[in-house]
Amino acid sequence: MTATPSPRLRRGREDVLTAATALFHERGYDATSMSDIAARLGFTKGALYRHVTGKAELLRAITGPVRAELRALLAASAAGTGRPVDELTGLLRGLAGAAAAGPVRYALFWGPAAEPGPSAPDAVCRDEVVRRLADLYERAVAQGEVRGDIAPRLAARLLVGAVVAAVELGGPGDGAGPPPSPSAVDVLLDGPVRFLTGGRA
């Protein structure tokens, strides 16, 4: 049976995750070393390794809540029975709302710091999001609800890009201030959504 970490170790790990999140966002994942994280915390590297095994574990832990939120949104979307275009825009705005609540984690999840490899947890989740959006888009095309001159997977990637851009433009995105409001994100998403739906959404 695995022992429960002491409160002190749990707090220490939370501090490590907070420091790593800030540094990955400021400098980029590749440009941040474990020594940088230890220095930010005033730890030795040995003390840092009491809490984590390395950068890959840190990134997975940082983006874990994003994966959980997105999978919950995908599950809710899969249960939908409405018009494809409504399900498409509903999922899109759900993604934007999740991103607005945690813009730095979301940026790390979708950005260049993302863990490489098609089997990495974040990569698998990203692909699930794109596939669901593409499926809804394809169904909406079949019903004449969206423009049909864009490949569904390309449209899905454009929609994801719109979400990321809307969150970056809608607020500070650096953890230094409040996240963008859902209404601000909604307004910023309006243009890309109308472009793909021809103003019918």
XYZ file of N, CA, C and O in Angstrom, residues 22-196:
700
model
N 4.967 28.785 -14.013
C 5.391 30.147 -14.338
C 6.609 30.140 -15.258
O 6.662 30.879 -16.249
N 7.578 29.295 -14.963
C 8.807 29.280 -15.757
C 8.573 28.710 -17.155
O 9.112 29.227 -18.141
N 7.793 27.659 -17.262
C 7.484 27.107 -18.586
C 6.788 28.156 -19.444
O 7.018 28.247 -20.656
N 5.916 28.941 -18.807
C 5.187 29.969 -19.554
C 6.101 31.127 -19.928
O 6.021 31.668 -21.036
N 6.983 31.521 -19.013
C 7.864 32.663 -19.253
C 8.957 32.343 -20.271
O 9.242 33.142 -21.165
N 9.591 31.169 -20.111
C 10.791 30.851 -20.894
C 10.571 29.786 -21.958
O 11.399 29.646 -22.859
N 9.492 29.014 -21.813
C 9.294 27.861 -22.678
C 9.774 26.603 -21.987
O 10.707 26.643 -21.157
N 9.149 25.507 -22.326
C 9.464 24.221 -21.689
C 10.918 23.819 -21.938
O 11.652 23.464 -21.023
N 11.354 23.878 -23.204
C 12.706 23.423 -23.543
C 13.781 24.288 -22.905
O 14.866 23.796 -22.571
N 13.501 25.580 -22.763
C 14.510 26.509 -22.230
C 14.559 26.524 -20.704
O 15.414 27.193 -20.121
N 13.652 25.820 -20.055
C 13.633 25.769 -18.586
C 14.269 24.478 -18.110
O 13.905 23.396 -18.565
N 15.213 24.583 -17.206
C 15.870 23.403 -16.653
C 15.367 23.129 -15.240
O 14.754 23.997 -14.610
N 15.622 21.933 -14.772
C 15.285 21.615 -13.387
C 16.065 22.518 -12.431
O 15.564 22.892 -11.371
N 17.280 22.907 -12.827
C 18.057 23.841 -12.001
C 17.365 25.190 -11.895
O 17.376 25.829 -10.836
N 16.747 25.642 -13.009
C 16.013 26.910 -12.991
C 14.857 26.851 -11.993
O 14.607 27.800 -11.245
N 14.142 25.722 -12.016
C 12.992 25.561 -11.122
C 13.461 25.526 -9.675
O 12.876 26.159 -8.790
N 14.542 24.785 -9.428
C 15.090 24.722 -8.067
C 15.513 26.103 -7.589
O 15.243 26.496 -6.443
N 16.160 26.875 -8.477
C 16.616 28.216 -8.105
C 15.439 29.128 -7.793
O 15.481 29.921 -6.843
N 14.365 29.026 -8.590
C 13.177 29.855 -8.347
C 12.598 29.580 -6.960
O 12.088 30.481 -6.293
N 12.696 28.329 -6.519
C 12.134 27.926 -5.229
C 13.112 28.073 -4.070
O 12.718 27.943 -2.912
N 14.385 28.294 -4.399
C 15.392 28.303 -3.343
C 15.722 26.906 -2.858
O 16.152 26.717 -1.713
N 15.506 25.910 -3.729
C 15.792 24.509 -3.412
C 17.157 24.128 -3.984
O 17.658 24.760 -4.911
N 17.714 23.039 -3.477
C 18.776 22.343 -4.198
C 18.099 21.418 -5.200
O 16.920 21.086 -5.059
N 18.845 20.979 -6.207
C 18.252 20.046 -7.169
C 17.837 18.751 -6.482
O 16.826 18.140 -6.824
N 18.639 18.343 -5.499
C 18.304 17.122 -4.766
C 16.963 17.251 -4.061
O 16.156 16.306 -4.066
N 16.723 18.412 -3.463
C 15.450 18.628 -2.777
C 14.300 18.652 -3.778
O 13.207 18.143 -3.508
N 14.536 19.220 -4.967
C 13.506 19.269 -5.991
C 13.105 17.858 -6.430
O 11.917 17.555 -6.599
N 14.091 16.989 -6.563
C 13.809 15.628 -7.027
C 13.125 14.769 -5.960
O 12.713 13.647 -6.255
N 12.966 15.298 -4.768
C 12.144 14.598 -3.777
C 10.667 14.691 -4.141
O 9.860 13.874 -3.704
N 10.317 15.698 -4.940
C 8.914 15.950 -5.276
C 8.529 15.452 -6.666
O 7.375 15.091 -6.895
N 9.457 15.466 -7.614
C 9.160 15.069 -8.995
C 10.364 14.345 -9.587
O 11.491 14.501 -9.117
N 10.094 13.580 -10.660
C 11.182 12.843 -11.308
C 11.827 13.625 -12.442
O 12.923 13.296 -12.879
N 11.136 14.658 -12.947
C 11.705 15.430 -14.043
C 10.693 16.348 -14.677
O 9.539 16.452 -14.246
N 11.121 17.026 -15.761
C 10.256 18.014 -16.406
C 9.014 17.394 -17.033
O 7.944 17.999 -17.016
N 9.163 16.208 -17.615
C 7.999 15.586 -18.269
C 6.891 15.331 -17.256
O 5.711 15.570 -17.532
N 7.262 14.854 -16.071
C 6.250 14.632 -15.028
C 5.612 15.953 -14.616
O 4.392 16.024 -14.405
N 6.416 17.006 -14.522
C 5.887 18.313 -14.159
C 4.858 18.796 -15.177
O 3.765 19.252 -14.812
N 5.194 18.683 -16.468
C 4.274 19.160 -17.486
C 2.981 18.366 -17.466
O 1.887 18.936 -17.585
N 3.085 17.041 -17.301
C 1.863 16.218 -17.246
C 0.992 16.613 -16.065
O -0.237 16.643 -16.160
N 1.629 16.923 -14.928
C 0.865 17.321 -13.745
C 0.221 18.693 -13.938
O -0.918 18.928 -13.510
N 0.924 19.596 -14.590
C 0.403 20.939 -14.819
C -0.802 20.901 -15.751
O -1.805 21.589 -15.537
N -0.704 20.102 -16.797
C -1.783 20.067 -17.795
C -2.844 19.019 -17.474
O -3.857 18.949 -18.175
N -2.654 18.239 -16.427
C -3.635 17.224 -16.057
C -5.041 17.772 -15.876
O -6.015 17.191 -16.397
N -5.211 18.890 -15.149
C -6.568 19.445 -15.008
C -7.188 19.844 -16.341
O -8.405 19.750 -16.518
N -6.364 20.289 -17.292
C -6.883 20.636 -18.617
C -7.426 19.390 -19.298
O -8.533 19.394 -19.850
N -6.656 18.296 -19.247
C -7.121 17.049 -19.864
C -8.451 16.607 -19.252
O -9.370 16.185 -19.961
N -8.552 16.701 -17.930
C -9.785 16.272 -17.259
C -10.968 17.135 -17.690
O -12.062 16.626 -17.962
N -10.764 18.447 -17.765
C -11.842 19.348 -18.177
C -12.270 19.069 -19.620
O -13.466 19.019 -19.932
N -11.296 18.880 -20.497
C -11.625 18.662 -21.904
C -12.332 17.330 -22.106
O -13.271 17.235 -22.907
N -11.921 16.314 -21.371
C -12.584 15.022 -21.522
C -14.023 15.085 -20.991
O -14.914 14.428 -21.529
N -14.245 15.876 -19.958
C -15.620 16.058 -19.471
C -16.465 16.776 -20.524
O -17.628 16.417 -20.759
N -15.896 17.773 -21.177
C -16.610 18.473 -22.237
C -16.900 17.542 -23.408
O -17.985 17.575 -23.994
N -15.925 16.693 -23.750
C -16.126 15.755 -24.853
C -17.215 14.740 -24.516
O -18.024 14.372 -25.375
N -17.236 14.286 -23.274
C -18.272 13.332 -22.860
C -19.651 13.961 -22.950
O -20.614 13.337 -23.422
N -19.764 15.216 -22.502
C -21.053 15.914 -22.580
C -21.458 16.127 -24.034
O -22.626 15.980 -24.403
N -20.478 16.449 -24.876
C -20.757 16.661 -26.291
C -21.225 15.380 -26.959
O -22.146 15.391 -27.780
N -20.604 14.264 -26.597
C -20.970 12.976 -27.197
C -22.405 12.591 -26.871
O -23.041 11.844 -27.614
N -22.917 13.108 -25.749
C -24.290 12.789 -25.340
C -25.312 13.724 -25.963
O -26.512 13.544 -25.782
N -24.846 14.715 -26.718
C -25.761 15.691 -27.287
C -26.598 15.120 -28.422
O -26.173 14.207 -29.134
N -27.781 15.666 -28.584
C -28.693 15.201 -29.625
C -29.252 16.354 -30.450
O -30.242 16.184 -31.170
N -28.625 17.524 -30.342
C -29.141 18.690 -31.057
C -28.612 18.787 -32.472
O -27.991 17.855 -33.003
N -28.865 19.937 -33.102
C -28.327 20.195 -34.436
C -26.804 20.187 -34.373
O -26.207 20.717 -33.431
N -26.149 19.600 -35.378
C -24.676 19.566 -35.353
C -24.039 20.935 -35.172
O -23.058 21.079 -34.439
N -24.593 21.973 -35.825
C -23.989 23.298 -35.708
C -24.119 23.829 -34.287
O -23.211 24.510 -33.781
N -25.222 23.518 -33.613
C -25.374 23.953 -32.228
C -24.425 23.200 -31.310
O -23.847 23.775 -30.376
N -24.266 21.910 -31.573
C -23.319 21.128 -30.778
C -21.895 21.609 -31.018
O -21.072 21.666 -30.088
N -21.602 21.949 -32.266
C -20.271 22.443 -32.617
C -19.956 23.733 -31.867
O -18.915 23.854 -31.206
N -20.861 24.708 -31.955
C -20.604 25.981 -31.292
C -20.668 25.833 -29.769
O -19.935 26.511 -29.045
N -21.517 24.930 -29.286
C -21.577 24.701 -27.840
C -20.275 24.138 -27.310
O -19.769 24.572 -26.267
N -19.702 23.149 -28.017
C -18.422 22.583 -27.593
C -17.327 23.631 -27.688
O -16.485 23.751 -26.789
N -17.343 24.406 -28.740
C -16.328 25.443 -28.925
C -16.352 26.443 -27.777
O -15.316 26.797 -27.215
N -17.536 26.871 -27.392
C -17.624 27.849 -26.306
C -17.314 27.198 -24.954
O -16.798 27.852 -24.055
N -17.597 25.901 -24.825
C -17.180 25.194 -23.623
C -15.669 25.129 -23.512
O -15.096 25.321 -22.434
N -15.005 24.871 -24.637
C -13.537 24.859 -24.653
C -12.984 26.228 -24.282
O -12.013 26.334 -23.524
N -13.604 27.265 -24.820
C -13.146 28.619 -24.517
C -13.342 28.959 -23.049
O -12.490 29.592 -22.421
N -14.467 28.526 -22.482
C -14.711 28.793 -21.068
C -13.700 28.098 -20.178
O -13.207 28.671 -19.209
N -13.369 26.843 -20.524
C -12.363 26.116 -19.754
C -11.009 26.802 -19.869
O -10.266 26.934 -18.893
N -10.690 27.257 -21.077
C -9.413 27.930 -21.282
C -9.346 29.245 -20.530
O -8.309 29.607 -19.959
N -10.458 29.983 -20.510
C -10.485 31.272 -19.824
C -10.272 31.118 -18.322
O -9.734 32.004 -17.669
N -10.683 29.962 -17.779
C -10.533 29.737 -16.340
C -9.093 29.386 -15.959
O -8.710 29.516 -14.802
N -8.302 28.936 -16.918
C -6.902 28.570 -16.634
C -6.024 28.840 -17.834
O -5.490 27.902 -18.444
N -5.880 30.109 -18.239
C -5.200 30.424 -19.501
C -3.754 29.957 -19.593
O -3.305 29.551 -20.660
N -3.010 29.985 -18.486
C -1.607 29.583 -18.557
C -1.495 28.073 -18.761
O -0.737 27.605 -19.623
N -2.255 27.302 -17.988
C -2.246 25.848 -18.187
C -2.701 25.499 -19.600
O -2.162 24.602 -20.250
N -3.728 26.193 -20.063
C -4.262 25.915 -21.392
C -3.217 26.227 -22.464
O -3.062 25.483 -23.436
N -2.489 27.343 -22.302
C -1.438 27.705 -23.252
C -0.339 26.644 -23.281
O 0.185 26.303 -24.346
N 0.007 26.112 -22.118
C 1.020 25.061 -22.069
C 0.502 23.775 -22.703
O 1.253 23.039 -23.351
N -0.782 23.501 -22.535
C -1.377 22.289 -23.099
C -1.359 22.334 -24.624
O -1.031 21.348 -25.283
N -1.715 23.475 -25.221
C -1.833 23.583 -26.678
C -0.576 24.101 -27.349
O -0.420 23.952 -28.568
N 0.305 24.740 -26.577
C 1.422 25.447 -27.190
C 2.641 24.594 -27.488
O 2.623 23.370 -27.357
N 3.732 25.252 -27.881
C 4.947 24.535 -28.256
C 5.610 23.792 -27.105
O 6.455 22.934 -27.335
N 5.222 24.123 -25.862
C 5.795 23.412 -24.718
C 5.192 22.026 -24.544
O 5.662 21.236 -23.742
N 4.133 21.739 -25.289
C 3.425 20.479 -25.123
C 4.360 19.293 -25.276
O 5.267 19.301 -26.095
N 4.108 18.276 -24.447
C 4.949 17.091 -24.464
C 4.892 16.431 -25.837
O 3.817 16.196 -26.381
N 6.049 16.130 -26.455
C 6.052 15.565 -27.804
C 5.640 14.096 -27.810
O 5.613 13.429 -26.782
N 5.334 13.613 -29.012
C 5.006 12.203 -29.175
C 3.521 11.974 -29.286
O 2.758 12.500 -28.475
N 3.080 11.194 -30.288
C 1.639 11.001 -30.498
C 0.941 10.249 -29.375
O -0.273 10.318 -29.256
N 1.698 9.515 -28.544
C 1.077 8.754 -27.459
C 1.121 9.479 -26.125
O 0.624 8.966 -25.125
N 1.704 10.684 -26.091
C 1.730 11.461 -24.853
C 0.299 11.808 -24.459
O -0.543 12.054 -25.322
N -0.017 11.825 -23.157
C -1.396 12.086 -22.721
C -1.999 13.349 -23.315
O -3.162 13.351 -23.743
N -1.228 14.433 -23.360
C -1.766 15.678 -23.910
C -2.043 15.533 -25.402
O -3.054 16.022 -25.909
N -1.131 14.867 -26.128
C -1.309 14.698 -27.569
C -2.557 13.884 -27.870
O -3.315 14.199 -28.798
N -2.796 12.834 -27.097
C -3.986 12.000 -27.289
C -5.243 12.824 -27.059
O -6.203 12.773 -27.843
N -5.252 13.621 -25.996
C -6.419 14.449 -25.672
C -6.635 15.523 -26.724
O -7.772 15.774 -27.149
N -5.556 16.164 -27.182
C -5.691 17.176 -28.233
C -6.325 16.573 -29.486
O -7.195 17.169 -30.114
N -5.869 15.373 -29.843
C -6.408 14.727 -31.032
C -7.888 14.386 -30.855
O -8.669 14.492 -31.812
N -8.277 13.990 -29.649
C -9.689 13.697 -29.387
C -10.549 14.946 -29.586
O -11.662 14.870 -30.140
N -10.043 16.090 -29.136
C -10.784 17.344 -29.303
C -10.934 17.678 -30.790
O -12.023 18.004 -31.270
N -9.823 17.591 -31.523
C -9.856 17.918 -32.952
C -10.782 16.963 -33.699
O -11.570 17.384 -34.554
N -10.724 15.667 -33.367
C -11.581 14.689 -34.056
C -13.060 14.956 -33.789
O -13.893 14.844 -34.690
N -13.394 15.316 -32.557
C -14.794 15.601 -32.237
C -15.282 16.847 -32.976
O -16.382 16.864 -33.546
N -14.479 17.899 -32.989
C -14.864 19.103 -33.716
C -15.006 18.811 -35.207
O -15.939 19.288 -35.862
N -14.074 18.029 -35.750
C -14.128 17.690 -37.173
C -15.378 16.877 -37.494
O -16.029 17.097 -38.528
N -15.735 15.941 -36.603
C -16.933 15.130 -36.817
C -18.189 15.999 -36.811
O -19.058 15.862 -37.686
N -18.270 16.899 -35.848
C -19.436 17.786 -35.784
C -19.488 18.705 -36.998
O -20.564 18.964 -37.556
N -18.327 19.180 -37.410
C -18.283 20.056 -38.579
C -18.741 19.308 -39.828
O -19.534 19.828 -40.624
N -18.265 18.075 -39.990
C -18.649 17.280 -41.156
C -20.159 17.031 -41.171
O -20.811 17.101 -42.223
N -20.728 16.744 -40.001
C -22.178 16.542 -39.921
C -22.936 17.828 -40.230
O -23.983 17.811 -40.877
N -22.386 18.957 -39.775
C -23.030 20.241 -40.047
C -22.963 20.578 -41.533
O -23.906 21.154 -42.089
N -21.849 20.221 -42.188
C -21.741 20.421 -43.635
C -22.828 19.620 -44.352
O -23.498 20.113 -45.265
N -22.993 18.352 -43.934
C -23.982 17.476 -44.577
C -25.397 18.046 -44.476
O -26.240 17.797 -45.348
N -25.646 18.823 -43.427
C -26.975 19.414 -43.254
C -27.057 20.844 -43.787
O -28.058 21.524 -43.595
N -25.990 21.295 -44.426
C -25.993 22.627 -45.003
C -25.921 23.746 -43.987
O -26.303 24.880 -44.281
N -25.407 23.440 -42.783
C -25.379 24.445 -41.707
C -24.081 25.239 -41.660
O -24.018 26.288 -41.008
N -23.035 24.737 -42.294
C -21.751 25.442 -42.330
C -21.204 25.358 -43.748
O -21.647 24.530 -44.553
N -20.235 26.194 -44.032
C -19.636 26.192 -45.367
C -18.942 24.862 -45.617
O -18.311 24.299 -44.719
N -19.018 24.374 -46.841
C -18.483 23.055 -47.151
C -17.202 23.059 -47.930
O -16.761 22.005 -48.410
N -16.546 24.222 -48.060
C -15.328 24.290 -48.866
C -14.060 24.197 -48.034
O -12.970 24.482 -48.519
N -14.191 23.805 -46.768
C -13.034 23.626 -45.895
C -13.051 22.200 -45.369
O -14.094 21.715 -44.912
N -11.918 21.510 -45.446
C -11.841 20.139 -44.943
C -12.180 20.137 -43.452
O -11.718 21.019 -42.712
N -12.984 19.170 -42.983
C -13.410 19.170 -41.578
C -12.257 19.232 -40.574
O -12.339 19.972 -39.584
N -11.187 18.473 -40.802
C -10.091 18.499 -39.829
C -9.380 19.848 -39.830
O -8.963 20.338 -38.787
N -9.252 20.466 -41.006
C -8.669 21.809 -41.066
C -9.573 22.799 -40.338
O -9.097 23.645 -39.577
N -10.881 22.685 -40.573
C -11.822 23.568 -39.874
C -11.702 23.398 -38.367
O -11.716 24.376 -37.611
N -11.559 22.128 -37.912
C -11.420 21.864 -36.479
C -10.169 22.530 -35.922
O -10.197 23.121 -34.841
N -9.078 22.460 -36.666
C -7.835 23.095 -36.196
C -7.965 24.610 -36.180
O -7.426 25.285 -35.294
N -8.673 25.165 -37.150
C -8.923 26.609 -37.147
C -9.752 27.019 -35.932
O -9.500 28.060 -35.316
N -10.722 26.197 -35.581
C -11.562 26.491 -34.427
C -10.757 26.433 -33.131
O -10.909 27.287 -32.254
N -9.895 25.425 -33.008
C -9.035 25.344 -31.820
C -8.127 26.569 -31.754
O -7.940 27.172 -30.694
N -7.570 26.953 -32.903
C -6.730 28.148 -32.935
C -7.486 29.388 -32.520
O -6.945 30.271 -31.844
N -8.768 29.461 -32.905
C -9.589 30.605 -32.510
C -9.786 30.651 -31.005
O -9.759 31.722 -30.390
N -9.981 29.467 -30.393
C -10.136 29.410 -28.936
C -8.874 29.908 -28.255
O -8.921 30.749 -27.350
N -7.721 29.394 -28.684
C -6.456 29.776 -28.056
C -6.212 31.270 -28.225
O -5.846 31.977 -27.276
N -6.432 31.790 -29.445
C -6.225 33.212 -29.698
C -7.184 34.064 -28.885
O -6.810 35.109 -28.352
N -8.442 33.621 -28.777
C -9.427 34.395 -28.032
C -9.042 34.513 -26.568
O -9.186 35.578 -25.956
N -8.538 33.429 -25.991
C -8.140 33.469 -24.586
C -6.908 34.351 -24.403
O -6.821 35.137 -23.465
N -5.947 34.263 -25.331
C -4.749 35.093 -25.223
C -5.086 36.572 -25.354
O -4.542 37.418 -24.659
N -6.034 36.899 -26.247
C -6.412 38.294 -26.460
C -7.403 38.798 -25.427
O -7.494 39.993 -25.182
N -8.125 37.870 -24.810
C -9.188 38.268 -23.895
C -8.724 38.611 -22.501
O -9.482 39.097 -21.681
N -7.469 38.361 -22.175
C -6.985 38.649 -20.832
C -5.479 38.598 -20.794
O -4.827 38.392 -21.820
N -4.873 38.805 -19.608
C -3.434 38.879 -19.504
C -2.736 37.588 -19.865
O -1.644 37.599 -20.399
N -3.342 36.436 -19.558
C -2.750 35.167 -19.944
C -1.434 34.852 -19.277
O -0.723 33.949 -19.702
N -1.033 35.621 -18.246
C 0.252 35.358 -17.609
C 0.097 35.050 -16.129
O 1.085 34.944 -15.416
N -1.142 34.890 -15.693
C -1.376 34.588 -14.289
C -1.266 35.799 -13.381
O -1.448 35.697 -12.177
N -0.938 36.977 -13.944
C -0.726 38.150 -13.108
C -2.012 38.884 -12.790
O -2.050 39.722 -11.908
N -3.070 38.597 -13.497
C -4.330 39.281 -13.278
C -5.475 38.325 -13.474
O -5.278 37.140 -13.684
N -6.703 38.832 -13.438
C -7.862 37.945 -13.600
C -7.917 37.376 -15.005
O -7.472 38.026 -15.963
N -8.442 36.160 -15.163
C -8.569 35.586 -16.499
C -9.628 36.329 -17.291
O -10.445 37.054 -16.735
N -9.595 36.180 -18.625
C -10.618 36.826 -19.435
C -11.994 36.300 -19.070
O -12.162 35.126 -18.750
N -12.996 37.171 -19.131
C -14.348 36.739 -18.804
C -14.917 35.905 -19.942
O -14.529 36.075 -21.100
N -15.846 34.976 -19.631
C -16.476 34.201 -20.711
C -17.119 35.081 -21.769
O -17.088 34.755 -22.951
N -17.692 36.215 -21.370
C -18.337 37.085 -22.353
C -17.317 37.693 -23.308
O -17.560 37.826 -24.509
N -16.134 38.051 -22.779
C -15.087 38.612 -23.638
C -14.603 37.574 -24.634
O -14.412 37.855 -25.816
N -14.410 36.349 -24.155
C -13.980 35.273 -25.038
C -15.044 35.012 -26.094
O -14.749 34.796 -27.273
N -16.311 35.043 -25.683
C -17.412 34.793 -26.604
C -17.391 35.807 -27.747
O -17.562 35.454 -28.920
N -17.164 37.067 -27.417
C -17.122 38.108 -28.441
C -15.954 37.875 -29.389
O -16.093 37.988 -30.620
N -14.797 37.513 -28.855
C -13.613 37.310 -29.680
C -13.743 36.084 -30.583
O -13.153 36.023 -31.656
N -14.528 35.105 -30.156
C -14.751 33.914 -30.968
C -15.790 34.138 -32.055
O -15.888 33.352 -32.995
N -16.561 35.189 -31.935
C -17.704 35.376 -32.823
C -17.289 35.426 -34.288
O -17.931 34.822 -35.152
N -16.186 36.125 -34.589
C -15.740 36.250 -35.972
C -15.395 34.914 -36.618
O -15.940 34.577 -37.684
N -14.495 34.116 -36.017
C -14.175 32.814 -36.610
C -15.388 31.895 -36.743
O -15.523 31.179 -37.740
N -16.270 31.909 -35.746
C -17.449 31.057 -35.817
C -18.332 31.475 -36.984
O -18.820 30.641 -37.764
N -18.539 32.780 -37.137
C -19.382 33.249 -38.232
C -18.738 32.974 -39.589
O -19.427 32.709 -40.581
N -17.408 33.034 -39.649
C -16.717 32.735 -40.906
C -16.995 31.294 -41.336
O -17.279 31.035 -42.507
N -16.939 30.371 -40.396
C -17.129 28.964 -40.734
C -18.600 28.597 -40.948
O -18.911 27.718 -41.731
